[in-house]
Tab-separated table of C-alpha atoms and ligand atoms in Angstrom:
chain	number	residue	atom	x	y	z
Z	1	MET	CA	31.693	-11.267	8.827
Z	2	ASP	CA	31.410	-7.483	9.367
Z	3	THR	CA	27.671	-6.666	9.442
Z	4	GLN	CA	27.871	-3.951	6.699
Z	5	VAL	CA	29.928	-6.339	4.477
Z	6	ASN	CA	27.199	-9.138	5.086
Z	7	ILE	CA	24.433	-6.846	4.213
Z	8	GLU	CA	26.021	-5.671	0.992
Z	9	SER	CA	26.799	-9.102	-0.144
Z	10	ILE	CA	23.104	-10.327	0.676
Z	11	SER	CA	21.908	-7.449	-1.388
Z	12	GLU	CA	24.031	-8.218	-4.365
Z	13	GLU	CA	23.121	-11.923	-4.111
Z	14	ILE	CA	19.439	-10.943	-4.257
Z	15	VAL	CA	19.819	-8.690	-7.142
Z	16	GLU	CA	21.637	-11.456	-9.034
Z	17	LYS	CA	19.096	-14.049	-8.229
Z	18	ASN	CA	16.206	-11.819	-9.339
Z	19	PRO	CA	17.295	-10.176	-12.618
Z	20	GLY	CA	15.064	-7.423	-14.354
Z	21	GLU	CA	13.130	-6.581	-11.234
Z	22	PRO	CA	14.452	-3.172	-10.118
Z	23	GLU	CA	11.414	-2.268	-7.897
Z	24	PHE	CA	11.936	-5.432	-6.038
Z	25	HIS	CA	15.678	-4.617	-5.533
Z	26	GLN	CA	14.870	-1.259	-4.330
Z	27	ALA	CA	12.331	-2.566	-1.726
Z	28	VAL	CA	14.801	-5.119	-0.458
Z	29	ARG	CA	17.636	-2.615	-0.128
Z	30	GLU	CA	15.382	-0.182	1.664
Z	31	VAL	CA	14.848	-2.851	4.404
Z	32	VAL	CA	18.189	-4.518	4.681
Z	33	ASN	CA	19.971	-1.109	4.836
Z	34	SER	CA	18.116	-0.373	8.050
Z	35	LEU	CA	19.169	-3.832	9.645
Z	36	GLY	CA	22.737	-3.268	10.734
Z	37	PRO	CA	22.109	-2.559	14.309
Z	38	VAL	CA	19.557	-5.388	14.469
Z	39	LEU	CA	22.019	-8.056	13.223
Z	40	ASP	CA	24.689	-6.793	15.621
Z	41	LYS	CA	22.221	-7.448	18.450
Z	42	HIS	CA	20.861	-10.730	17.098
Z	43	PRO	CA	23.526	-12.915	15.595
Z	44	GLU	CA	21.029	-15.731	15.389
Z	45	PHE	CA	19.207	-13.862	12.717
Z	46	VAL	CA	22.486	-13.954	10.647
Z	47	LYS	CA	23.138	-17.543	11.330
Z	48	GLU	CA	19.531	-18.499	10.657
Z	49	LYS	CA	19.752	-16.536	7.240
Z	50	ILE	CA	16.500	-14.769	7.976
Z	51	ILE	CA	16.958	-11.989	5.351
Z	52	GLN	CA	17.871	-14.580	2.657
Z	53	ARG	CA	14.789	-16.601	3.612
Z	54	LEU	CA	12.533	-13.586	3.701
Z	55	CYS	CA	13.657	-12.495	0.199
Z	56	GLU	CA	12.643	-15.747	-1.323
Z	57	PRO	CA	8.880	-15.989	-1.317
Z	58	ASP	CA	7.273	-19.112	0.036
Z	59	ARG	CA	5.520	-19.508	-3.240
Z	60	GLN	CA	5.151	-17.644	-6.448
Z	61	ILE	CA	2.023	-18.457	-8.748
Z	62	LEU	CA	1.974	-17.416	-12.385
Z	63	PHE	CA	-0.980	-18.303	-14.505
Z	64	ARG	CA	-2.793	-17.613	-17.790
Z	65	VAL	CA	-5.980	-15.631	-17.587
Z	66	PRO	CA	-8.068	-16.142	-20.938
Z	67	TRP	CA	-11.330	-14.161	-21.234
Z	68	GLN	CA	-13.454	-12.900	-24.113
Z	69	ASP	CA	-14.304	-9.357	-24.700
Z	70	ASP	CA	-17.621	-7.797	-25.750
Z	71	GLU	CA	-16.654	-8.251	-29.525
Z	72	GLY	CA	-16.260	-12.018	-28.763
Z	73	GLU	CA	-12.453	-11.845	-29.248
Z	74	VAL	CA	-10.330	-13.928	-26.981
Z	75	GLN	CA	-7.917	-12.018	-24.793
Z	76	VAL	CA	-5.118	-13.382	-22.926
Z	77	ASN	CA	-3.618	-11.823	-19.624
Z	78	ARG	CA	-1.062	-12.889	-17.040
Z	79	GLY	CA	-2.135	-13.472	-13.395
Z	80	PHE	CA	0.233	-13.516	-10.382
Z	81	ARG	CA	0.038	-14.274	-6.664
Z	82	VAL	CA	3.197	-14.226	-4.670
Z	83	GLU	CA	2.810	-15.691	-1.210
Z	84	PHE	CA	5.783	-14.235	0.509
Z	85	SER	CA	5.663	-15.051	4.242
Z	86	ASN	CA	2.996	-16.726	6.494
Z	87	ALA	CA	5.078	-16.534	9.649
Z	88	LEU	CA	2.675	-14.173	11.422
Z	89	GLY	CA	-0.577	-15.307	9.840
Z	90	PRO	CA	-2.256	-16.086	6.593
Z	91	TYR	CA	-0.782	-14.467	3.522
Z	92	LYS	CA	-2.401	-11.038	3.309
Z	93	GLY	CA	-2.293	-8.445	0.605
Z	94	GLY	CA	-4.057	-6.812	-2.328
Z	95	LEU	CA	-4.378	-7.476	-5.932
Z	96	ARG	CA	-3.419	-4.883	-8.470
Z	97	PHE	CA	-4.812	-4.826	-12.035
Z	98	HIS	CA	-2.822	-2.421	-14.193
Z	99	PRO	CA	-1.146	-2.944	-17.655
Z	100	SER	CA	2.367	-2.290	-15.991
Z	101	VAL	CA	2.050	-5.217	-13.617
Z	102	TYR	CA	4.828	-7.784	-13.900
Z	103	LEU	CA	6.462	-10.177	-11.454
Z	104	GLY	CA	8.745	-7.625	-10.206
Z	105	THR	CA	5.803	-5.267	-9.201
Z	106	VAL	CA	4.107	-8.019	-7.267
Z	107	LYS	CA	7.314	-9.035	-5.572
Z	108	PHE	CA	8.202	-5.453	-4.466
Z	109	LEU	CA	4.642	-5.020	-3.154
Z	110	GLY	CA	4.566	-8.455	-1.502
Z	111	PHE	CA	7.858	-8.018	0.128
Z	112	GLU	CA	6.895	-4.597	1.686
Z	113	GLN	CA	3.537	-6.246	2.771
Z	114	ILE	CA	5.413	-8.544	5.135
Z	115	PHE	CA	6.828	-5.710	7.209
Z	116	LYS	CA	3.755	-3.498	6.881
Z	117	ASN	CA	1.531	-6.326	8.154
Z	118	SER	CA	3.901	-7.259	10.840
Z	119	LEU	CA	4.024	-3.684	12.201
Z	120	LEU	CA	0.256	-3.908	12.668
Z	121	ASP	CA	0.535	-6.639	15.077
Z	122	LEU	CA	-2.825	-8.078	13.915
Z	123	GLY	CA	-1.847	-11.664	12.935
Z	124	ILE	CA	-1.364	-11.432	9.309
Z	125	GLY	CA	1.466	-12.538	6.774
Z	126	GLY	CA	2.505	-11.080	3.573
Z	127	GLY	CA	1.560	-11.491	-0.063
Z	128	LYS	CA	0.376	-9.723	-3.172
Z	129	GLY	CA	-1.118	-10.552	-6.579
Z	130	GLY	CA	-2.567	-9.074	-9.604
Z	131	ALA	CA	-2.528	-9.181	-13.327
Z	132	ASP	CA	-1.509	-7.046	-16.369
Z	133	PHE	CA	-5.113	-6.429	-17.119
Z	134	ASP	CA	-6.311	-2.898	-17.631
Z	135	PRO	CA	-9.846	-2.348	-16.221
Z	136	LYS	CA	-9.886	1.249	-17.667
Z	137	GLY	CA	-12.322	1.470	-20.557
Z	138	LYS	CA	-13.741	-2.109	-20.132
Z	139	SER	CA	-17.458	-2.830	-19.654
Z	140	ASP	CA	-18.711	-4.300	-16.428
Z	141	HIS	CA	-19.297	-7.499	-18.264
Z	142	GLU	CA	-15.649	-7.727	-19.603
Z	143	VAL	CA	-14.341	-6.990	-15.996
Z	144	MET	CA	-16.660	-9.704	-14.631
Z	145	ARG	CA	-15.518	-12.282	-17.323
Z	146	PHE	CA	-11.953	-11.351	-16.493
Z	147	CYS	CA	-12.284	-11.702	-12.686
Z	148	GLN	CA	-14.131	-15.029	-13.092
Z	149	SER	CA	-11.272	-16.404	-15.181
Z	150	PHE	CA	-8.670	-14.965	-12.793
Z	151	MET	CA	-10.489	-16.613	-9.823
Z	152	THR	CA	-10.953	-20.046	-11.721
Z	153	GLU	CA	-7.209	-20.478	-11.128
Z	154	LEU	CA	-6.538	-18.405	-7.973
Z	155	TYR	CA	-9.365	-20.098	-5.824
Z	156	ARG	CA	-7.257	-23.243	-5.295
Z	157	HIS	CA	-4.414	-21.137	-3.524
Z	158	ILE	CA	-6.565	-18.896	-1.168
Z	159	GLY	CA	-8.871	-19.314	1.826
Z	160	GLU	CA	-9.652	-17.519	5.205
Z	161	ASN	CA	-6.764	-19.338	6.929
Z	162	THR	CA	-4.424	-19.675	3.834
Z	163	ASP	CA	-4.235	-16.425	1.763
Z	164	VAL	CA	-6.631	-13.519	1.853
Z	165	PRO	CA	-6.545	-11.225	-1.094
Z	166	ALA	CA	-7.962	-7.627	-1.127
Z	167	GLY	CA	-8.003	-4.582	-3.505
Z	168	ASP	CA	-5.154	-2.416	-4.664
Z	169	THR	CA	-4.953	-0.164	-7.779
Z	170	GLY	CA	-7.547	-1.141	-10.339
Z	171	VAL	CA	-9.413	-3.577	-7.821
Z	172	GLY	CA	-12.274	-2.166	-5.827
Z	173	PRO	CA	-15.573	-3.621	-4.499
Z	174	ARG	CA	-16.783	-4.278	-8.054
Z	175	GLU	CA	-13.882	-6.572	-8.816
Z	176	ILE	CA	-13.770	-8.090	-5.274
Z	177	GLY	CA	-17.509	-8.852	-5.774
Z	178	TYR	CA	-16.938	-10.785	-9.108
Z	179	MET	CA	-14.032	-12.830	-7.568
Z	180	PHE	CA	-15.998	-13.562	-4.447
Z	181	GLY	CA	-18.847	-14.797	-6.560
Z	182	GLN	CA	-16.853	-17.074	-8.632
Z	183	TYR	CA	-14.885	-18.341	-5.406
Z	184	LYS	CA	-18.208	-19.217	-3.891
Z	185	ARG	CA	-19.423	-20.813	-6.771
Z	186	ILE	CA	-16.427	-23.030	-7.236
Z	187	THR	CA	-15.872	-24.023	-3.675
Z	188	ASN	CA	-19.506	-24.041	-2.610
Z	189	LYS	CA	-18.618	-22.160	0.528
Z	190	TYR	CA	-19.801	-18.765	1.880
Z	191	GLU	CA	-16.403	-17.839	3.203
Z	192	THR	CA	-16.498	-14.029	3.483
Z	193	GLY	CA	-13.113	-14.223	5.295
Z	194	THR	CA	-11.265	-15.202	2.149
Z	195	PHE	CA	-11.471	-11.639	0.783
Z	196	THR	CA	-11.360	-8.228	2.300
Z	197	GLY	CA	-12.528	-5.090	0.554
Z	198	LYS	CA	-16.094	-6.462	0.098
Z	199	GLU	CA	-19.187	-4.320	0.103
Z	200	VAL	CA	-20.717	-3.579	3.409
Z	201	ALA	CA	-23.842	-5.324	2.710
Z	202	TRP	CA	-21.988	-8.747	2.722
Z	203	GLY	CA	-19.338	-8.491	5.151
Z	204	GLY	CA	-17.437	-5.416	4.107
Z	205	SER	CA	-15.824	-2.664	6.348
Z	206	PRO	CA	-17.558	0.705	6.421
Z	207	VAL	CA	-14.179	2.423	6.415
Z	208	ARG	CA	-12.598	0.726	3.414
Z	209	PHE	CA	-12.615	3.583	0.933
Z	210	GLU	CA	-11.408	6.091	3.482
Z	211	ALA	CA	-8.928	3.710	5.220
Z	212	THR	CA	-5.565	4.363	3.633
Z	213	GLY	CA	-6.031	8.125	3.300
Z	214	TYR	CA	-7.332	8.587	6.759
Z	215	GLY	CA	-4.737	6.272	8.108
Z	216	CYS	CA	-2.000	8.304	6.381
Z	217	ALA	CA	-3.355	11.655	7.793
Z	218	TYR	CA	-3.659	9.940	11.266
Z	219	PHE	CA	0.041	8.894	11.060
Z	220	VAL	CA	1.246	12.344	10.035
Z	221	GLN	CA	-0.730	14.044	12.699
Z	222	GLU	CA	1.084	11.715	15.338
Z	223	MET	CA	4.479	12.328	13.660
Z	224	LEU	CA	3.788	16.154	13.621
Z	225	GLY	CA	2.703	16.074	17.341
Z	226	THR	CA	6.269	14.670	18.238
Z	227	PHE	CA	7.589	18.198	17.641
Z	228	ASP	CA	4.484	20.117	18.962
Z	229	GLU	CA	3.003	20.664	15.596
Z	230	SER	CA	-0.224	19.407	13.871
Z	231	PHE	CA	-2.089	19.931	10.692
Z	232	GLU	CA	-3.979	22.994	11.905
Z	233	GLY	CA	-3.080	25.910	9.686
Z	234	LYS	CA	-0.626	23.899	7.508
Z	235	THR	CA	-0.452	24.176	3.780
Z	236	CYS	CA	-0.397	20.605	2.099
Z	237	VAL	CA	-0.099	18.991	-1.398
Z	238	VAL	CA	-1.303	15.528	-2.016
Z	239	SER	CA	-0.297	13.845	-5.301
Z	240	GLY	CA	-2.887	11.542	-7.023
Z	241	SER	CA	-6.675	11.775	-6.989
Z	242	GLY	CA	-7.590	8.004	-6.262
Z	243	ASN	CA	-9.114	6.887	-2.955
Z	244	VAL	CA	-5.838	7.319	-0.977
Z	245	ALA	CA	-5.533	10.893	-2.049
Z	246	LEU	CA	-9.066	11.940	-1.734
Z	247	TYR	CA	-9.473	10.587	1.769
Z	248	ALA	CA	-6.214	11.949	2.966
Z	249	ILE	CA	-7.439	15.399	1.738
Z	250	GLU	CA	-10.755	14.954	3.642
Z	251	LYS	CA	-9.017	14.136	6.950
Z	252	ILE	CA	-6.310	16.984	6.596
Z	253	HIS	CA	-9.268	19.529	6.048
Z	254	GLU	CA	-10.975	18.015	9.106
Z	255	PHE	CA	-7.719	18.509	11.050
Z	256	GLY	CA	-7.663	22.162	10.046
Z	257	GLY	CA	-4.961	21.861	7.300
Z	258	LYS	CA	-5.582	23.218	3.623
Z	259	VAL	CA	-4.639	21.065	0.750
Z	260	VAL	CA	-3.918	23.240	-2.307
Z	261	ALA	CA	-2.991	20.662	-4.956
Z	262	CYS	CA	-3.557	17.264	-6.129
Z	263	SER	CA	-2.965	15.560	-9.593
Z	264	ASP	CA	-3.701	12.590	-12.069
Z	265	SER	CA	-1.581	11.165	-14.781
Z	266	GLY	CA	-2.531	14.134	-16.990
Z	267	GLY	CA	-1.464	17.054	-14.757
Z	268	VAL	CA	-1.841	19.088	-11.658
Z	269	ILE	CA	-4.571	21.285	-10.268
Z	270	ARG	CA	-3.790	23.973	-7.808
Z	271	ASP	CA	-6.301	25.953	-5.735
Z	272	ASP	CA	-4.802	28.264	-3.163
Z	273	ASN	CA	-8.187	28.643	-1.537
Z	274	GLY	CA	-7.978	24.972	-0.509
Z	275	LEU	CA	-9.275	22.217	-2.839
Z	276	ASP	CA	-13.069	21.922	-3.010
Z	277	LEU	CA	-13.105	18.066	-2.160
Z	278	GLU	CA	-16.717	17.594	-3.009
Z	279	LYS	CA	-16.153	18.828	-6.575
Z	280	ILE	CA	-13.048	16.288	-6.980
Z	281	LYS	CA	-15.050	13.536	-5.625
Z	282	GLN	CA	-17.858	14.315	-8.150
Z	283	ILE	CA	-15.237	14.361	-10.921
Z	284	LYS	CA	-13.241	11.291	-10.003
Z	285	GLU	CA	-15.842	9.012	-8.179
Z	286	VAL	CA	-19.116	9.828	-9.938
Z	287	GLU	CA	-18.129	10.951	-13.438
Z	288	ARG	CA	-14.675	8.940	-13.524
Z	289	GLY	CA	-13.377	12.114	-15.334
Z	290	ARG	CA	-10.032	13.996	-15.373
Z	291	ILE	CA	-9.085	16.438	-12.694
Z	292	SER	CA	-8.620	19.197	-15.345
Z	293	GLU	CA	-12.307	19.618	-15.349
Z	294	TYR	CA	-12.032	21.334	-11.835
Z	295	THR	CA	-11.095	24.576	-13.256
Z	296	ASP	CA	-14.427	24.798	-15.288
Z	297	SER	CA	-16.196	25.582	-12.092
Z	298	HIS	CA	-13.196	26.911	-10.110
Z	299	GLU	CA	-12.011	30.130	-11.871
Z	300	ASP	CA	-9.310	30.902	-9.310
Z	301	ALA	CA	-7.678	27.512	-9.629
Z	302	SER	CA	-5.237	26.574	-12.268
Z	303	TYR	CA	-4.387	23.299	-14.168
Z	304	GLU	CA	-1.025	22.471	-15.513
Z	305	GLU	CA	-0.732	19.692	-17.911
Z	306	GLY	CA	2.207	17.355	-16.949
Z	307	GLY	CA	3.005	19.839	-14.233
Z	308	ASN	CA	5.250	18.744	-11.152
Z	309	ILE	CA	3.174	18.932	-8.069
Z	310	TRP	CA	6.292	19.029	-5.787
Z	311	GLU	CA	7.100	22.558	-6.989
Z	312	ILE	CA	4.157	23.895	-5.143
Z	313	PRO	CA	5.361	25.354	-1.766
Z	314	CYS	CA	3.998	23.414	1.121
Z	315	ASP	CA	4.438	22.537	4.792
Z	316	VAL	CA	3.390	18.917	4.409
Z	317	ALA	CA	3.670	16.761	1.256
Z	318	LEU	CA	1.940	13.374	0.755
Z	319	PRO	CA	2.775	11.282	-2.321
Z	320	CYS	CA	-0.322	9.246	-2.839
Z	321	ALA	CA	-0.193	8.292	-6.514
Z	322	THR	CA	2.503	5.523	-7.440
Z	323	GLN	CA	5.896	4.196	-7.104
Z	324	ASN	CA	8.890	6.451	-7.755
Z	325	GLU	CA	6.851	9.496	-8.379
Z	326	LEU	CA	9.101	11.733	-6.208
Z	327	GLN	CA	12.737	11.878	-7.124
Z	328	GLU	CA	15.839	13.417	-5.408
Z	329	SER	CA	15.436	16.789	-7.199
Z	330	ASP	CA	11.649	17.043	-6.014
Z	331	ALA	CA	12.889	16.356	-2.504
Z	332	GLY	CA	15.398	19.271	-2.981
Z	333	THR	CA	12.657	21.631	-4.160
Z	334	LEU	CA	10.330	20.597	-1.199
Z	335	ILE	CA	13.125	21.109	1.309
Z	336	GLU	CA	14.169	24.401	-0.209
Z	337	ASN	CA	10.395	25.557	0.056
Z	338	GLY	CA	10.421	24.809	3.749
Z	339	CYS	CA	8.391	21.561	3.882
Z	340	ILE	CA	8.564	20.007	7.354
Z	341	ALA	CA	6.880	16.511	6.817
Z	342	VAL	CA	6.438	14.135	4.050
Z	343	ALA	CA	4.532	10.760	4.288
Z	344	GLU	CA	4.075	7.957	1.735
Z	345	GLY	CA	0.442	7.290	0.993
Z	346	ALA	CA	1.245	5.094	-1.995
Z	347	ASN	CA	3.631	2.132	-1.984
Z	348	MET	CA	7.265	3.229	-2.422
Z	349	PRO	CA	6.582	6.747	-4.162
Z	350	CYS	CA	9.887	8.215	-3.098
Z	351	SER	CA	13.155	7.157	-4.626
Z	352	PRO	CA	15.976	6.133	-2.195
Z	353	GLU	CA	17.933	9.221	-3.001
Z	354	ALA	CA	14.857	11.399	-2.166
Z	355	ILE	CA	14.320	9.611	1.214
Z	356	GLN	CA	17.887	10.075	2.081
Z	357	ALA	CA	17.619	13.875	1.188
Z	358	PHE	CA	14.526	14.100	3.545
Z	359	LEU	CA	16.296	12.272	6.439
Z	360	GLU	CA	19.516	14.520	6.106
Z	361	ALA	CA	17.423	17.784	6.144
Z	362	ASN	CA	15.619	16.667	9.253
Z	363	VAL	CA	12.139	16.540	7.389
Z	364	ALA	CA	9.863	14.165	9.367
Z	365	PHE	CA	9.410	11.261	6.885
Z	366	GLY	CA	6.725	8.516	7.160
Z	367	PRO	CA	7.594	5.553	4.964
Z	368	GLY	CA	4.689	3.659	3.183
Z	369	LYS	CA	5.114	0.606	5.276
Z	370	ALA	CA	3.851	2.704	8.092
Z	371	ALA	CA	2.051	5.574	6.619
Z	372	ASN	CA	-0.083	3.682	4.378
Z	373	ALA	CA	-0.840	0.841	6.523
Z	374	GLY	CA	-4.307	1.998	7.157
Z	375	GLY	CA	-5.693	0.014	4.091
Z	376	VAL	CA	-4.564	-3.247	5.369
Z	377	ALA	CA	-5.319	-2.461	9.009
Z	378	ILE	CA	-9.044	-2.099	7.932
Z	379	SER	CA	-8.522	-5.402	6.179
Z	380	ALA	CA	-7.325	-7.065	9.425
Z	381	LEU	CA	-10.221	-5.423	11.169
Z	382	GLU	CA	-12.722	-6.900	8.524
Z	383	MET	CA	-11.222	-10.297	9.078
Z	384	GLN	CA	-11.940	-9.806	12.709
Z	385	GLN	CA	-15.501	-8.595	12.008
Z	386	ASN	CA	-16.081	-11.554	9.758
Z	387	ALA	CA	-14.716	-14.042	12.133
Z	388	GLY	CA	-17.188	-12.802	14.813
Z	389	ARG	CA	-20.047	-12.506	12.389
Z	390	GLN	CA	-20.576	-8.839	13.420
Z	391	SER	CA	-21.131	-5.780	11.575
Z	392	TRP	CA	-19.389	-2.665	12.902
Z	393	SER	CA	-20.518	1.039	12.475
Z	394	PHE	CA	-18.401	3.663	10.645
Z	395	GLU	CA	-17.568	5.420	13.850
Z	396	TYR	CA	-16.325	2.376	15.779
Z	397	THR	CA	-14.269	1.071	12.784
Z	398	ASP	CA	-12.757	4.618	12.303
Z	399	GLN	CA	-11.864	4.796	15.894
Z	400	GLN	CA	-10.109	1.286	15.817
Z	401	LEU	CA	-8.222	2.599	12.723
Z	402	ARG	CA	-7.155	5.790	14.448
Z	403	GLU	CA	-5.902	3.707	17.584
Z	404	THR	CA	-4.129	1.263	15.263
Z	405	MET	CA	-2.284	4.122	13.412
Z	406	GLN	CA	-1.378	5.716	16.667
Z	407	LYS	CA	0.064	2.464	18.133
Z	408	LEU	CA	1.909	1.759	14.703
Z	409	HIS	CA	3.545	5.172	14.871
Z	410	ALA	CA	4.494	4.516	18.473
Z	411	THR	CA	6.081	1.233	17.492
Z	412	CYS	CA	8.068	2.674	14.782
Z	413	ARG	CA	9.227	5.686	16.953
Z	414	ASP	CA	10.200	3.454	19.808
Z	415	ALA	CA	12.097	1.047	17.534
Z	416	ALA	CA	14.141	4.011	15.984
Z	417	GLU	CA	15.041	5.164	19.535
Z	418	GLU	CA	16.078	1.732	20.887
Z	419	TYR	CA	18.262	1.163	17.850
Z	420	GLY	CA	20.066	4.543	18.028
Z	421	VAL	CA	18.287	6.341	15.170
Z	422	PRO	CA	15.688	8.554	16.880
Z	423	GLY	CA	13.293	10.235	14.530
Z	424	ASN	CA	14.062	7.944	11.665
Z	425	TYR	CA	10.874	6.213	10.914
Z	426	VAL	CA	12.269	4.427	7.773
Z	427	SER	CA	14.682	2.478	10.191
Z	428	GLY	CA	12.023	2.308	12.885
Z	429	ALA	CA	9.402	0.694	10.675
Z	430	ASN	CA	11.862	-1.784	8.924
Z	431	ILE	CA	13.441	-2.721	12.328
Z	432	ALA	CA	10.222	-3.263	14.195
Z	433	GLY	CA	8.581	-5.152	11.218
Z	434	PHE	CA	11.707	-7.428	10.583
Z	435	ILE	CA	12.219	-8.328	14.293
Z	436	LYS	CA	8.795	-9.669	14.765
Z	437	VAL	CA	8.856	-11.840	11.557
Z	438	ALA	CA	12.521	-12.823	12.405
Z	439	ARG	CA	11.662	-14.139	15.730
Z	440	ALA	CA	8.619	-16.109	14.384
Z	441	LEU	CA	10.864	-17.683	11.777
Z	442	VAL	CA	13.550	-18.655	14.320
Z	443	ALA	CA	10.879	-20.056	16.671
Z	444	GLN	CA	9.098	-22.013	13.874
Z	445	GLY	CA	12.115	-23.994	12.684
Z	446	LEU	CA	13.762	-24.134	9.229
Z	447	THR	CA	10.803	-23.627	6.757
F	501	LIG	N1	-3.468	-2.967	-1.186
F	501	LIG	C1	-3.295	-2.338	0.200
F	501	LIG	C2	-1.845	-2.145	0.704
F	501	LIG	O1	-1.102	-1.930	-0.113
F	501	LIG	C3	-4.384	-3.127	1.145
F	501	LIG	C4	-4.006	-4.676	1.149
F	501	LIG	C5	-4.985	-5.466	1.942
F	501	LIG	O2	-5.888	-4.919	2.362
F	501	LIG	O3	-4.853	-6.677	2.098
F	501	LIG	O4	-1.611	-2.319	1.793
């Protein structure tokens, strides 16, 4: 069968088999659409039905999470863990707690995680989990009771050589701490390697908070370097104001760039003098407030409720908030305004049409699988650190992160060149990530 026809029919089959999961369909399409040249070169991947096998998770776990709120009322949430592929190592991926989480979210994230983790070359498979629980507005005790109930089911499916969860949106060191505590209690094992994203005092990595944001800035710095550019003197916008956005901003400022805007779900702040990161950290990390408060102390800055951050002219744009936050029309505006590089700090923030527009306009584009791999890279390093019962310094860990992102950038760039699409990091990341898993699947027999 003609490769393109084969790819189309595989995509259709997957959409049909997984109804009502548009984000998963989008993630699958993004990968398989890059694979034509790979299938032409490796007919064994077609024969072994590698794509079809990778699109069907090894295991999907759905469970009830009952817990009691502070008023004594019983609450019921739904928990998920999708173990996608352990061809390259134990399942690895975060847990997302957000009211919008459903099976399709976890499957899209888990599917992307297979390739992201493969690209890192650090011996980890792909998985993802979470719950439709909203930690916002809950007391510490409520969050603890939820996490304990969640772990009372999940504990039997995870382990340092089986499946290693971490944080994602809504899950940070507090939640990881409660889950680890319950895991330890049920299993009677002090197995730090079963979780990453722990606090530094008991096995965590010192660069955890900074990892995804720093990693994204490192990746873009490499990408800019391929055409003799750098962050120095560049005007940037970074959507979001969670830890990915905040630490991308920090690193960009260190590299001599100027970030003039960021956002939260309420609106956009713009400060043409360059954002005062310490103030934003104070608002978001200490006071857990809204970024609109920024203008109280910065009179030159403006806040636009419900504003569109992509309308602000910039050289580099980093979508670091959430999936599908940057659409085709936004891509058009950024291109018109002379933007030269875009990289996804969040998972799948750009729509397929937006990505296509960037590629056609020759904007350097770093897909999330590569550009936001810093978070899970630090997780893999945390696993190494735990296995060796060591504690690493911030500087040493950050240096490891930077080298890992440089290597990952080179892997994507080289794969794109080898398969005839130079400069296309979307194809480069998908191809390099896929080939490694595919080879392992062929070698390991029909599983
Ligand atoms: N949630 C992060 C990601 O999307 C990190 C996952 C991990 O550390 O396992 O890659």
